[in-house]
């Protein structure tokens, strides 16, 4: 199957297909599971994801940065429930646990009694593509969000029977095997320069005196010898008791000696 942009009615210029998780499940995945038609301007093809490389699903030069597909879940084993994630060139690996997708129903829609309630309609799982064979595959930038129906999303739908003008409602149940996939390539964020920021933070936080004396023009000069002399002066000024005590103890002896010399001279 060739993945090309279908010749369907497109959205007007300036509009982009950016649905929320709730809208994807309620208005698109549930419609596909019920075999109901989608809006004509929305192109979500049926594709077997495991038969294609991510670069084929979203080739270079594609008009959008992401693409949506419908596909059916495949079991890895005949009698097992584990999903098959292997492709021809690699495999999709799930990251984390499934996240519930709920729709908020206001109290007015339920007869105006009580408060609004969140109703579960589906589940969302994130997967990353690895090239090679598990568990030694190399991680890539390709990411896929997989949506499936759950809770109220699997509730039967009543339809009016079209045969013989019968107005009785016919019950239709959504097929559980359908999932909706959102495929895109994760952008690599530009990391900030780690060489300049620590130096700037350290100079601003520690050497405030030098930065103020140097002015706002350029980097300040740190005189370590002047700093050592200042530290020595602070140590000498902090211990005046030792020197004063020595002078105080010696002064009476000197005075007594002078008195003895004066008495001997007078005699």
PDB file of C-alpha atoms in Angstrom, residues 1-237:
ATOM      1  CA  UNK A   1       0.000   0.000   0.000  1.00  0.00           C
ATOM      2  CA  UNK A   2       1.451   3.349  -1.017  1.00  0.00           C
ATOM      3  CA  UNK A   3       1.114   6.033   1.597  1.00  0.00           C
ATOM      4  CA  UNK A   4       0.321   9.200  -0.299  1.00  0.00           C
ATOM      5  CA  UNK A   5      -1.817  12.163   0.512  1.00  0.00           C
ATOM      6  CA  UNK A   6      -5.282  11.290  -0.694  1.00  0.00           C
ATOM      7  CA  UNK A   7      -7.136  13.637  -3.014  1.00  0.00           C
ATOM      8  CA  UNK A   8      -9.803  14.473  -0.456  1.00  0.00           C
ATOM      9  CA  UNK A   9     -11.184  17.868   0.460  1.00  0.00           C
ATOM     10  CA  UNK A  10      -8.604  19.629   2.559  1.00  0.00           C
ATOM     11  CA  UNK A  11      -8.985  22.033   5.427  1.00  0.00           C
ATOM     12  CA  UNK A  12      -8.956  25.746   4.562  1.00  0.00           C
ATOM     13  CA  UNK A  13      -5.589  27.537   4.700  1.00  0.00           C
ATOM     14  CA  UNK A  14      -4.568  28.311   8.260  1.00  0.00           C
ATOM     15  CA  UNK A  15      -6.486  25.394   9.789  1.00  0.00           C
ATOM     16  CA  UNK A  16      -4.679  22.377  11.222  1.00  0.00           C
ATOM     17  CA  UNK A  17      -5.951  19.009  12.393  1.00  0.00           C
ATOM     18  CA  UNK A  18      -5.043  19.185  16.101  1.00  0.00           C
ATOM     19  CA  UNK A  19      -7.641  17.119  17.991  1.00  0.00           C
ATOM     20  CA  UNK A  20      -7.430  16.367  21.696  1.00  0.00           C
ATOM     21  CA  UNK A  21      -7.215  12.855  23.101  1.00  0.00           C
ATOM     22  CA  UNK A  22     -10.913  12.908  23.949  1.00  0.00           C
ATOM     23  CA  UNK A  23     -11.875  14.043  20.442  1.00  0.00           C
ATOM     24  CA  UNK A  24      -9.707  11.386  18.807  1.00  0.00           C
ATOM     25  CA  UNK A  25     -11.454   8.618  20.709  1.00  0.00           C
ATOM     26  CA  UNK A  26     -15.049   9.878  20.719  1.00  0.00           C
ATOM     27  CA  UNK A  27     -15.346  11.485  17.283  1.00  0.00           C
ATOM     28  CA  UNK A  28     -12.913   9.411  15.201  1.00  0.00           C
ATOM     29  CA  UNK A  29     -11.898   6.072  16.712  1.00  0.00           C
ATOM     30  CA  UNK A  30     -15.402   5.226  17.882  1.00  0.00           C
ATOM     31  CA  UNK A  31     -16.786   6.170  14.471  1.00  0.00           C
ATOM     32  CA  UNK A  32     -14.296   3.850  12.786  1.00  0.00           C
ATOM     33  CA  UNK A  33     -15.116   1.031  15.194  1.00  0.00           C
ATOM     34  CA  UNK A  34     -18.816   1.520  14.383  1.00  0.00           C
ATOM     35  CA  UNK A  35     -18.103   1.687  10.631  1.00  0.00           C
ATOM     36  CA  UNK A  36     -19.504   5.220  10.514  1.00  0.00           C
ATOM     37  CA  UNK A  37     -18.202   7.744   7.973  1.00  0.00           C
ATOM     38  CA  UNK A  38     -15.705  10.392   9.039  1.00  0.00           C
ATOM     39  CA  UNK A  39     -15.906  14.073   8.072  1.00  0.00           C
ATOM     40  CA  UNK A  40     -14.866  14.471   4.425  1.00  0.00           C
ATOM     41  CA  UNK A  41     -11.991  16.874   5.196  1.00  0.00           C
ATOM     42  CA  UNK A  42     -10.321  14.437   7.625  1.00  0.00           C
ATOM     43  CA  UNK A  43      -7.957  11.876   6.128  1.00  0.00           C
ATOM     44  CA  UNK A  44      -7.148   9.009   8.513  1.00  0.00           C
ATOM     45  CA  UNK A  45      -6.322   5.971   6.378  1.00  0.00           C
ATOM     46  CA  UNK A  46      -6.423   2.305   7.383  1.00  0.00           C
ATOM     47  CA  UNK A  47      -2.809   1.093   7.501  1.00  0.00           C
ATOM     48  CA  UNK A  48      -1.055  -1.945   8.928  1.00  0.00           C
ATOM     49  CA  UNK A  49       1.536  -0.129  11.042  1.00  0.00           C
ATOM     50  CA  UNK A  50       3.773  -3.180  11.461  1.00  0.00           C
ATOM     51  CA  UNK A  51       4.297  -3.417   7.693  1.00  0.00           C
ATOM     52  CA  UNK A  52       5.913   0.011   7.403  1.00  0.00           C
ATOM     53  CA  UNK A  53       8.960   1.845   8.658  1.00  0.00           C
ATOM     54  CA  UNK A  54       8.214   5.107  10.496  1.00  0.00           C
ATOM     55  CA  UNK A  55      10.022   7.045   7.775  1.00  0.00           C
ATOM     56  CA  UNK A  56       7.526   5.603   5.274  1.00  0.00           C
ATOM     57  CA  UNK A  57       4.554   6.583   7.403  1.00  0.00           C
ATOM     58  CA  UNK A  58       5.763  10.187   7.629  1.00  0.00           C
ATOM     59  CA  UNK A  59       8.170  10.714   4.704  1.00  0.00           C
ATOM     60  CA  UNK A  60      10.396  13.804   4.357  1.00  0.00           C
ATOM     61  CA  UNK A  61       8.590  16.760   2.863  1.00  0.00           C
ATOM     62  CA  UNK A  62       5.214  15.725   4.215  1.00  0.00           C
ATOM     63  CA  UNK A  63       2.893  18.687   4.738  1.00  0.00           C
ATOM     64  CA  UNK A  64       2.301  17.897   8.433  1.00  0.00           C
ATOM     65  CA  UNK A  65       4.640  17.082  11.314  1.00  0.00           C
ATOM     66  CA  UNK A  66       2.449  14.204  12.473  1.00  0.00           C
ATOM     67  CA  UNK A  67       0.040  11.745  10.927  1.00  0.00           C
ATOM     68  CA  UNK A  68      -2.876   9.640  12.114  1.00  0.00           C
ATOM     69  CA  UNK A  69      -3.743   6.067  11.124  1.00  0.00           C
ATOM     70  CA  UNK A  70      -6.336   3.428  11.887  1.00  0.00           C
ATOM     71  CA  UNK A  71      -5.014  -0.079  12.393  1.00  0.00           C
ATOM     72  CA  UNK A  72      -6.083  -3.366  13.960  1.00  0.00           C
ATOM     73  CA  UNK A  73      -4.265  -4.812  16.925  1.00  0.00           C
ATOM     74  CA  UNK A  74      -2.351  -8.022  16.265  1.00  0.00           C
ATOM     75  CA  UNK A  75      -1.620 -10.661  18.885  1.00  0.00           C
ATOM     76  CA  UNK A  76       1.969 -11.797  19.263  1.00  0.00           C
ATOM     77  CA  UNK A  77       0.872 -15.355  19.936  1.00  0.00           C
ATOM     78  CA  UNK A  78      -2.190 -17.232  18.733  1.00  0.00           C
ATOM     79  CA  UNK A  79      -3.595 -17.917  22.202  1.00  0.00           C
ATOM     80  CA  UNK A  80      -2.133 -14.875  23.921  1.00  0.00           C
ATOM     81  CA  UNK A  81      -3.285 -11.318  24.510  1.00  0.00           C
ATOM     82  CA  UNK A  82       0.140  -9.708  24.201  1.00  0.00           C
ATOM     83  CA  UNK A  83       0.265  -7.302  21.272  1.00  0.00           C
ATOM     84  CA  UNK A  84       2.726  -7.745  18.434  1.00  0.00           C
ATOM     85  CA  UNK A  85       5.087  -4.752  18.109  1.00  0.00           C
ATOM     86  CA  UNK A  86       7.711  -6.093  15.683  1.00  0.00           C
ATOM     87  CA  UNK A  87       8.245  -4.584  12.239  1.00  0.00           C
ATOM     88  CA  UNK A  88      10.586  -5.427   9.409  1.00  0.00           C
ATOM     89  CA  UNK A  89      13.374  -3.079  10.560  1.00  0.00           C
ATOM     90  CA  UNK A  90      12.747  -2.909  14.310  1.00  0.00           C
ATOM     91  CA  UNK A  91      10.033  -2.839  16.935  1.00  0.00           C
ATOM     92  CA  UNK A  92       7.825  -0.457  18.899  1.00  0.00           C
ATOM     93  CA  UNK A  93       8.506  -0.456  22.634  1.00  0.00           C
ATOM     94  CA  UNK A  94       5.941   0.768  25.132  1.00  0.00           C
ATOM     95  CA  UNK A  95       7.077   3.423  27.621  1.00  0.00           C
ATOM     96  CA  UNK A  96       5.266   3.610  30.934  1.00  0.00           C
ATOM     97  CA  UNK A  97       1.707   2.527  31.618  1.00  0.00           C
ATOM     98  CA  UNK A  98      -1.502   3.235  29.779  1.00  0.00           C
ATOM     99  CA  UNK A  99      -3.186   6.499  30.675  1.00  0.00           C
ATOM    100  CA  UNK A 100      -6.963   6.785  30.909  1.00  0.00           C
ATOM    101  CA  UNK A 101      -8.792   9.225  28.661  1.00  0.00           C
ATOM    102  CA  UNK A 102     -11.998  10.580  30.188  1.00  0.00           C
ATOM    103  CA  UNK A 103     -14.689  12.965  29.000  1.00  0.00           C
ATOM    104  CA  UNK A 104     -16.214  15.449  31.414  1.00  0.00           C
ATOM    105  CA  UNK A 105     -20.021  15.327  31.366  1.00  0.00           C
ATOM    106  CA  UNK A 106     -21.665  18.429  32.870  1.00  0.00           C
ATOM    107  CA  UNK A 107     -24.435  18.093  35.413  1.00  0.00           C
ATOM    108  CA  UNK A 108     -26.953  19.650  33.003  1.00  0.00           C
ATOM    109  CA  UNK A 109     -26.512  16.716  30.622  1.00  0.00           C
ATOM    110  CA  UNK A 110     -27.422  14.299  33.434  1.00  0.00           C
ATOM    111  CA  UNK A 111     -30.605  16.013  34.514  1.00  0.00           C
ATOM    112  CA  UNK A 112     -28.969  18.772  36.543  1.00  0.00           C
ATOM    113  CA  UNK A 113     -28.404  16.568  39.593  1.00  0.00           C
ATOM    114  CA  UNK A 114     -25.120  16.725  41.457  1.00  0.00           C
ATOM    115  CA  UNK A 115     -21.821  17.792  39.942  1.00  0.00           C
ATOM    116  CA  UNK A 116     -20.150  17.016  36.651  1.00  0.00           C
ATOM    117  CA  UNK A 117     -18.657  13.583  36.181  1.00  0.00           C
ATOM    118  CA  UNK A 118     -15.679  12.272  34.222  1.00  0.00           C
ATOM    119  CA  UNK A 119     -16.496   9.193  32.151  1.00  0.00           C
ATOM    120  CA  UNK A 120     -13.803   6.847  30.855  1.00  0.00           C
ATOM    121  CA  UNK A 121     -13.919   6.469  27.055  1.00  0.00           C
ATOM    122  CA  UNK A 122     -10.503   5.080  26.151  1.00  0.00           C
ATOM    123  CA  UNK A 123      -6.859   4.436  26.968  1.00  0.00           C
ATOM    124  CA  UNK A 124      -3.663   6.003  25.626  1.00  0.00           C
ATOM    125  CA  UNK A 125      -0.242   4.365  25.360  1.00  0.00           C
ATOM    126  CA  UNK A 126       3.092   5.870  24.269  1.00  0.00           C
ATOM    127  CA  UNK A 127       5.606   3.849  22.251  1.00  0.00           C
ATOM    128  CA  UNK A 128       9.114   4.519  20.912  1.00  0.00           C
ATOM    129  CA  UNK A 129      10.585   2.887  17.804  1.00  0.00           C
ATOM    130  CA  UNK A 130      13.818   0.876  18.134  1.00  0.00           C
ATOM    131  CA  UNK A 131      15.857  -0.346  15.164  1.00  0.00           C
ATOM    132  CA  UNK A 132      17.162  -3.893  15.337  1.00  0.00           C
ATOM    133  CA  UNK A 133      15.997  -6.851  17.343  1.00  0.00           C
ATOM    134  CA  UNK A 134      14.984  -6.770  21.006  1.00  0.00           C
ATOM    135  CA  UNK A 135      16.459  -6.268  23.473  1.00  0.00           C
ATOM    136  CA  UNK A 136      19.550  -4.790  21.785  1.00  0.00           C
ATOM    137  CA  UNK A 137      17.809  -2.365  19.443  1.00  0.00           C
ATOM    138  CA  UNK A 138      18.905   1.251  19.096  1.00  0.00           C
ATOM    139  CA  UNK A 139      16.444   3.923  20.173  1.00  0.00           C
ATOM    140  CA  UNK A 140      15.212   6.415  17.577  1.00  0.00           C
ATOM    141  CA  UNK A 141      13.306   9.713  17.654  1.00  0.00           C
ATOM    142  CA  UNK A 142      10.081   8.180  16.312  1.00  0.00           C
ATOM    143  CA  UNK A 143       7.171   8.194  18.761  1.00  0.00           C
ATOM    144  CA  UNK A 144       3.677   6.757  18.463  1.00  0.00           C
ATOM    145  CA  UNK A 145       0.599   7.377  20.607  1.00  0.00           C
ATOM    146  CA  UNK A 146      -1.839   4.488  20.476  1.00  0.00           C
ATOM    147  CA  UNK A 147      -5.498   5.011  21.436  1.00  0.00           C
ATOM    148  CA  UNK A 148      -8.028   2.265  22.112  1.00  0.00           C
ATOM    149  CA  UNK A 149     -11.630   2.235  23.235  1.00  0.00           C
ATOM    150  CA  UNK A 150     -12.492   1.454  26.848  1.00  0.00           C
ATOM    151  CA  UNK A 151     -15.323   2.020  29.285  1.00  0.00           C
ATOM    152  CA  UNK A 152     -18.139   4.087  27.797  1.00  0.00           C
ATOM    153  CA  UNK A 153     -16.322   4.120  24.462  1.00  0.00           C
ATOM    154  CA  UNK A 154     -17.339   0.485  23.972  1.00  0.00           C
ATOM    155  CA  UNK A 155     -20.997   1.127  24.737  1.00  0.00           C
ATOM    156  CA  UNK A 156     -23.429   0.002  22.015  1.00  0.00           C
ATOM    157  CA  UNK A 157     -24.912   2.586  19.698  1.00  0.00           C
ATOM    158  CA  UNK A 158     -28.531   2.694  18.585  1.00  0.00           C
ATOM    159  CA  UNK A 159     -29.195   3.321  14.905  1.00  0.00           C
ATOM    160  CA  UNK A 160     -32.364   3.655  12.923  1.00  0.00           C
ATOM    161  CA  UNK A 161     -32.882   0.673  10.636  1.00  0.00           C
ATOM    162  CA  UNK A 162     -32.950   1.716   6.999  1.00  0.00           C
ATOM    163  CA  UNK A 163     -34.584  -1.382   5.540  1.00  0.00           C
ATOM    164  CA  UNK A 164     -38.270  -1.200   4.574  1.00  0.00           C
ATOM    165  CA  UNK A 165     -38.661   2.099   6.334  1.00  0.00           C
ATOM    166  CA  UNK A 166     -38.517   0.422   9.713  1.00  0.00           C
ATOM    167  CA  UNK A 167     -38.142   3.029  12.432  1.00  0.00           C
ATOM    168  CA  UNK A 168     -37.068   0.569  15.078  1.00  0.00           C
ATOM    169  CA  UNK A 169     -33.628   1.212  16.497  1.00  0.00           C
ATOM    170  CA  UNK A 170     -30.912  -1.299  15.696  1.00  0.00           C
ATOM    171  CA  UNK A 171     -28.080  -1.822  18.163  1.00  0.00           C
ATOM    172  CA  UNK A 172     -24.529  -1.653  16.841  1.00  0.00           C
ATOM    173  CA  UNK A 173     -21.481  -2.491  18.911  1.00  0.00           C
ATOM    174  CA  UNK A 174     -18.016  -1.038  18.194  1.00  0.00           C
ATOM    175  CA  UNK A 175     -15.266  -3.436  17.191  1.00  0.00           C
ATOM    176  CA  UNK A 176     -12.651  -3.640  19.942  1.00  0.00           C
ATOM    177  CA  UNK A 177      -9.789  -4.512  17.606  1.00  0.00           C
ATOM    178  CA  UNK A 178      -9.459  -1.025  16.103  1.00  0.00           C
ATOM    179  CA  UNK A 179      -6.886   1.445  17.434  1.00  0.00           C
ATOM    180  CA  UNK A 180      -5.922   4.931  16.340  1.00  0.00           C
ATOM    181  CA  UNK A 181      -2.211   5.756  16.047  1.00  0.00           C
ATOM    182  CA  UNK A 182      -0.549   9.156  16.028  1.00  0.00           C
ATOM    183  CA  UNK A 183       2.976   8.967  14.579  1.00  0.00           C
ATOM    184  CA  UNK A 184       5.482  11.815  14.805  1.00  0.00           C
ATOM    185  CA  UNK A 185       9.184  12.458  15.162  1.00  0.00           C
ATOM    186  CA  UNK A 186      10.396  13.915  18.424  1.00  0.00           C
ATOM    187  CA  UNK A 187      12.371  17.128  18.049  1.00  0.00           C
ATOM    188  CA  UNK A 188      15.764  17.317  19.679  1.00  0.00           C
ATOM    189  CA  UNK A 189      15.811  20.280  22.059  1.00  0.00           C
ATOM    190  CA  UNK A 190      18.841  22.557  22.080  1.00  0.00           C
ATOM    191  CA  UNK A 191      20.656  22.176  25.397  1.00  0.00           C
ATOM    192  CA  UNK A 192      21.870  25.404  27.080  1.00  0.00           C
ATOM    193  CA  UNK A 193      25.594  26.062  27.177  1.00  0.00           C
ATOM    194  CA  UNK A 194      26.864  24.475  30.386  1.00  0.00           C
ATOM    195  CA  UNK A 195      30.367  25.994  30.137  1.00  0.00           C
ATOM    196  CA  UNK A 196      29.440  29.615  30.779  1.00  0.00           C
ATOM    197  CA  UNK A 197      26.594  29.395  33.276  1.00  0.00           C
ATOM    198  CA  UNK A 198      28.512  27.856  36.256  1.00  0.00           C
ATOM    199  CA  UNK A 199      31.253  30.481  35.990  1.00  0.00           C
ATOM    200  CA  UNK A 200      28.742  33.305  35.877  1.00  0.00           C
ATOM    201  CA  UNK A 201      26.807  31.947  38.848  1.00  0.00           C
ATOM    202  CA  UNK A 202      29.955  31.384  40.874  1.00  0.00           C
ATOM    203  CA  UNK A 203      31.360  34.880  40.230  1.00  0.00           C
ATOM    204  CA  UNK A 204      28.069  36.536  41.087  1.00  0.00           C
ATOM    205  CA  UNK A 205      27.600  34.570  44.299  1.00  0.00           C
ATOM    206  CA  UNK A 206      31.095  34.465  45.828  1.00  0.00           C
ATOM    207  CA  UNK A 207      33.221  37.392  44.672  1.00  0.00           C
ATOM    208  CA  UNK A 208      30.894  40.332  45.220  1.00  0.00           C
ATOM    209  CA  UNK A 209      33.589  42.688  46.443  1.00  0.00           C
ATOM    210  CA  UNK A 210      35.866  42.148  43.437  1.00  0.00           C
ATOM    211  CA  UNK A 211      33.036  42.569  40.943  1.00  0.00           C
ATOM    212  CA  UNK A 212      32.014  45.869  42.518  1.00  0.00           C
ATOM    213  CA  UNK A 213      35.587  47.206  42.588  1.00  0.00           C
ATOM    214  CA  UNK A 214      36.188  46.215  38.973  1.00  0.00           C
ATOM    215  CA  UNK A 215      33.090  48.077  37.778  1.00  0.00           C
ATOM    216  CA  UNK A 216      30.509  47.025  35.260  1.00  0.00           C
ATOM    217  CA  UNK A 217      32.876  47.138  32.301  1.00  0.00           C
ATOM    218  CA  UNK A 218      34.752  43.829  32.427  1.00  0.00           C
ATOM    219  CA  UNK A 219      35.915  40.965  34.667  1.00  0.00           C
ATOM    220  CA  UNK A 220      37.503  41.891  38.016  1.00  0.00           C
ATOM    221  CA  UNK A 221      41.103  41.062  39.074  1.00  0.00           C
ATOM    222  CA  UNK A 222      41.492  39.020  42.255  1.00  0.00           C
ATOM    223  CA  UNK A 223      44.645  39.989  44.246  1.00  0.00           C
ATOM    224  CA  UNK A 224      45.368  36.962  46.402  1.00  0.00           C
ATOM    225  CA  UNK A 225      48.430  38.588  48.071  1.00  0.00           C
ATOM    226  CA  UNK A 226      46.390  41.595  49.198  1.00  0.00           C
ATOM    227  CA  UNK A 227      43.764  39.225  50.493  1.00  0.00           C
ATOM    228  CA  UNK A 228      46.402  37.299  52.482  1.00  0.00           C
ATOM    229  CA  UNK A 229      47.769  40.541  53.994  1.00  0.00           C
ATOM    230  CA  UNK A 230      44.274  41.638  54.970  1.00  0.00           C
ATOM    231  CA  UNK A 231      43.665  38.256  56.599  1.00  0.00           C
ATOM    232  CA  UNK A 232      46.900  38.609  58.560  1.00  0.00           C
ATOM    233  CA  UNK A 233      45.911  42.052  59.770  1.00  0.00           C
ATOM    234  CA  UNK A 234      42.540  40.724  60.881  1.00  0.00           C
ATOM    235  CA  UNK A 235      44.212  37.922  62.847  1.00  0.00           C
ATOM    236  CA  UNK A 236      46.582  40.347  64.581  1.00  0.00           C
ATOM    237  CA  UNK A 237      43.741  42.733  65.373  1.00  0.00           C
TER     238      UNK A 237
END
